[in-house]
Amino acid sequence: MDKVILRPRREESLLRYHPWVFSGAIAQITGHPAEGDLVGVYAADGRFLAYGHYQIGSIAVRVLSFDEDPTRADFWDVMLSRALALRQAYGLEAASHTNCYRLVHGEGDGLPGLIIDYYNGVCVLQAHSVGMFRAKGAICAALQRVYGAALKAVYDKSSGTAPFKAGLDLVDGYLWKAGSFTDDEQEVLENGHRFLVNWTEGQKTGFFLDQRENRFRVGALARGRNVLNLFCYTGGFSVYALGNGALHVDSVDSSRKAMDMVDRNVALNGFDPAMHTSYCADAMEFLRDVPEGKYNLMIVDPPAFAKHRGALKNALRAYQRLNAAAISKVAPGGFVFTFSCSQVVDKEAFALAVFSAAAETGRSVRILDRLNQPADHPVNIYHPEGEYLKGLLLYVE
Ligand code: SAH
């Protein structure tokens, strides 16, 4: 295994278990590791620090282990079992009302560059690094051992996320499936609500599992309300609102495929179709035409406006504009659930954008709660960058 040797005193972040080595911290690399190879990381004085995947770019190594050698035969079994144990401990795995959750959340599960979502027996994997992409066969084999007969299929959906490298076969497809498994779609249960998840056609791995607890919160406040669900994707928040006594729900997304899925999910849960309307539209344009006071519960859950630091300023302006439009239109006594999933927009910056939006409208706005990502999207305490989903529950008079 090749060695990455750091400059003097550049080992400190690794000694605090931060899982990245930046290229600027490296003094010397022995051998010629290919991108994705396992390397050992050593301090300038020769002390061993960690094992990780080598990468070309500003993050040069993503750490897989600070002690155990990841080449040992049961490495993936151990790591995936640990991830599963957390979901079991939290009551997600084998809950009667929920059979989908994130099994592996990158750095949050000690596996930088790897996402695995579990949909009622189907695991959908996304590699965000060449190292994880190359390990997918071993990961798939370990998933089969860890889940046993409960596993129906393992689907690799890395084509949009793995860094493109010549020689990588970036075609999505099944790494394994049980003989009886034929569908590209699976019905899942989330807090007792039914959803269809399609990992081949859908966005990301097929479903936004990170909003499960916030959907529950919307459900708890939906009774008797007129609901507008903006950026609804396949209708997660809409189904919870309808299932908990909302008077009517309007769902809006610019994706036609997503809106077709919303209609199927509303039907799947047996709701009266008259209580729900789908709009395939731009959310901002839709809001412009909304009569003031029509809705007294709004959900605003846009895609990440900033994917990197350089886009931060424009993103904050976009959050402000969108939230000002929502806050200005919601009925007095209304709730607004507003979110940002941009990792580079931290919770203070987001709150400031929403504050500026509220000030623009001049209305009385109070923060009732601060919302987060759920336990199956854990944040490694040594890697606070893993915190990305944030939201506010507003009460507007
Ligand atoms: N709230 C959803 C997840 C939202 S993801 C859930 O609970 O599942 C963001 C969504 O915004 C995507 O479905 C995407 O299609 C949609 N989107 C992106 N740009 C948009 C725009 N300008 N107007 C409306 N929808 C948009």
XYZ file of N, CA and C in Angstrom, residues 75-95 98-106 108-111 114 116-123 139 142-151 375-378:
174
model
N -13.937 -6.073 6.433
C -14.045 -4.625 6.654
C -15.448 -4.090 6.330
N -15.974 -4.427 5.149
C -17.279 -3.877 4.753
C -18.401 -4.456 5.598
N -18.283 -5.729 5.959
C -19.297 -6.330 6.840
C -19.358 -5.573 8.163
N -18.177 -5.258 8.705
C -18.128 -4.573 9.996
C -18.733 -3.172 9.873
N -18.328 -2.436 8.839
C -18.807 -1.052 8.698
C -20.314 -0.998 8.423
N -20.804 -1.894 7.569
C -22.241 -1.877 7.263
C -23.054 -2.371 8.462
N -22.502 -3.320 9.206
C -23.208 -3.794 10.415
C -23.300 -2.679 11.454
N -22.235 -1.888 11.552
C -22.268 -0.757 12.492
C -23.329 0.252 12.072
N -23.396 0.515 10.759
C -24.400 1.462 10.256
C -25.808 0.934 10.546
N -25.997 -0.361 10.312
C -27.319 -0.958 10.551
C -27.659 -0.939 12.045
N -26.651 -1.186 12.883
C -26.886 -1.203 14.339
C -27.417 0.152 14.811
N -26.899 1.257 14.230
C -27.393 2.587 14.612
C -28.873 2.724 14.255
N -29.231 2.272 13.041
C -30.649 2.388 12.606
C -31.541 1.489 13.451
N -31.000 0.337 13.860
C -31.786 -0.548 14.735
C -31.944 0.091 16.103
N -30.850 0.639 16.637
C -30.891 1.247 17.966
C -31.891 2.395 17.993
N -31.994 3.117 16.888
C -32.884 4.278 16.827
C -34.330 3.858 16.526
N -34.548 2.584 16.252
C -35.910 2.088 16.028
C -36.392 2.238 14.600
N -35.471 2.469 13.669
C -35.880 2.646 12.265
C -35.960 1.319 11.538
N -34.972 0.462 11.754
C -34.945 -0.833 11.101
C -35.966 -1.717 11.835
N -36.848 -2.333 11.039
C -37.868 -3.220 11.595
C -38.989 -2.480 12.314
N -39.123 -1.161 12.096
C -40.293 -0.454 12.628
C -41.492 -0.881 11.789
N -42.456 2.014 9.225
C -41.446 2.581 8.322
C -40.508 1.470 7.855
N -40.358 1.323 6.536
C -39.411 0.299 6.061
C -38.444 0.864 5.024
N -38.131 2.159 5.172
C -37.111 2.760 4.314
C -36.302 3.732 5.160
N -35.024 3.782 4.928
C -34.142 4.657 5.689
C -32.809 4.726 4.969
N -31.984 5.707 5.346
C -30.620 5.770 4.809
C -29.744 4.854 5.657
N -29.103 3.899 5.011
C -28.222 2.973 5.739
C -26.832 3.563 5.910
N -26.324 4.226 4.877
C -24.974 4.800 4.966
C -25.019 6.249 4.503
N -24.573 7.145 5.387
C -24.562 8.576 5.077
C -23.120 9.093 5.115
N -22.318 8.613 4.168
C -20.962 9.136 3.978
C -20.166 9.245 5.264
N -20.791 10.608 7.925
C -21.611 10.385 9.118
C -21.586 8.932 9.569
N -21.254 8.029 8.657
C -21.121 6.615 9.003
C -19.687 6.132 8.813
N -18.746 7.062 8.793
C -17.339 6.683 8.670
C -16.972 6.173 7.290
N -17.822 6.433 6.297
C -17.554 5.943 4.944
C -17.665 7.089 3.931
N -19.733 7.525 0.258
C -20.702 6.448 0.018
C -22.074 6.788 0.610
N -25.912 4.904 0.849
C -26.775 3.749 0.550
C -28.138 4.005 1.183
N -29.188 4.015 0.363
C -30.551 4.137 0.866
C -31.239 2.780 0.761
N -32.014 2.459 1.778
C -32.684 1.155 1.868
C -34.183 1.357 1.679
N -34.723 0.703 0.653
C -36.152 0.818 0.359
C -36.808 -0.558 0.457
N -37.263 -0.915 1.628
C -38.007 -2.162 1.800
C -37.317 -3.332 1.088
N -36.050 -3.509 1.374
C -35.316 -4.655 0.810
C -34.424 -4.321 -0.377
N -34.610 -3.127 -0.954
C -33.767 -2.739 -2.092
C -32.764 -1.680 -1.628
N -31.482 -1.940 -1.843
C -30.461 -0.953 -1.493
C -30.042 -0.203 -2.750
N -18.883 -3.999 -1.540
C -19.967 -3.451 -0.711
C -21.254 -4.248 -0.956
N -21.116 -7.550 0.804
C -21.308 -7.390 2.250
C -22.776 -7.099 2.569
N -23.455 -6.321 1.723
C -24.884 -6.045 1.950
C -25.678 -7.353 1.956
N -25.318 -8.263 1.053
C -26.022 -9.554 0.997
C -25.827 -10.339 2.297
N -24.617 -10.274 2.851
C -24.367 -11.005 4.102
C -25.057 -10.324 5.281
N -25.033 -8.986 5.292
C -25.576 -8.253 6.444
C -27.105 -8.362 6.491
N -27.766 -8.252 5.340
C -29.240 -8.301 5.334
C -29.790 -9.716 5.166
N -28.981 -10.623 4.628
C -29.464 -11.994 4.431
C -30.677 -12.029 3.515
N -31.670 -12.826 3.887
C -32.817 -13.064 3.012
C -33.685 -11.815 2.817
N -33.517 -10.803 3.685
C -34.342 -9.586 3.562
C -33.968 -8.779 2.321
N -32.777 -9.012 1.777
C -32.315 -8.196 0.648
C -32.927 -8.687 -0.665
N -31.952 11.088 12.161
C -30.881 10.272 12.752
C -30.219 9.318 11.761
N -30.928 8.972 10.688
C -30.282 8.086 9.706
C -29.439 8.898 8.713
N -29.308 10.215 8.965
C -28.367 11.066 8.236
C -27.441 11.688 9.282
N -26.728 10.829 10.042
C -26.011 11.318 11.216
C -24.856 12.243 10.843
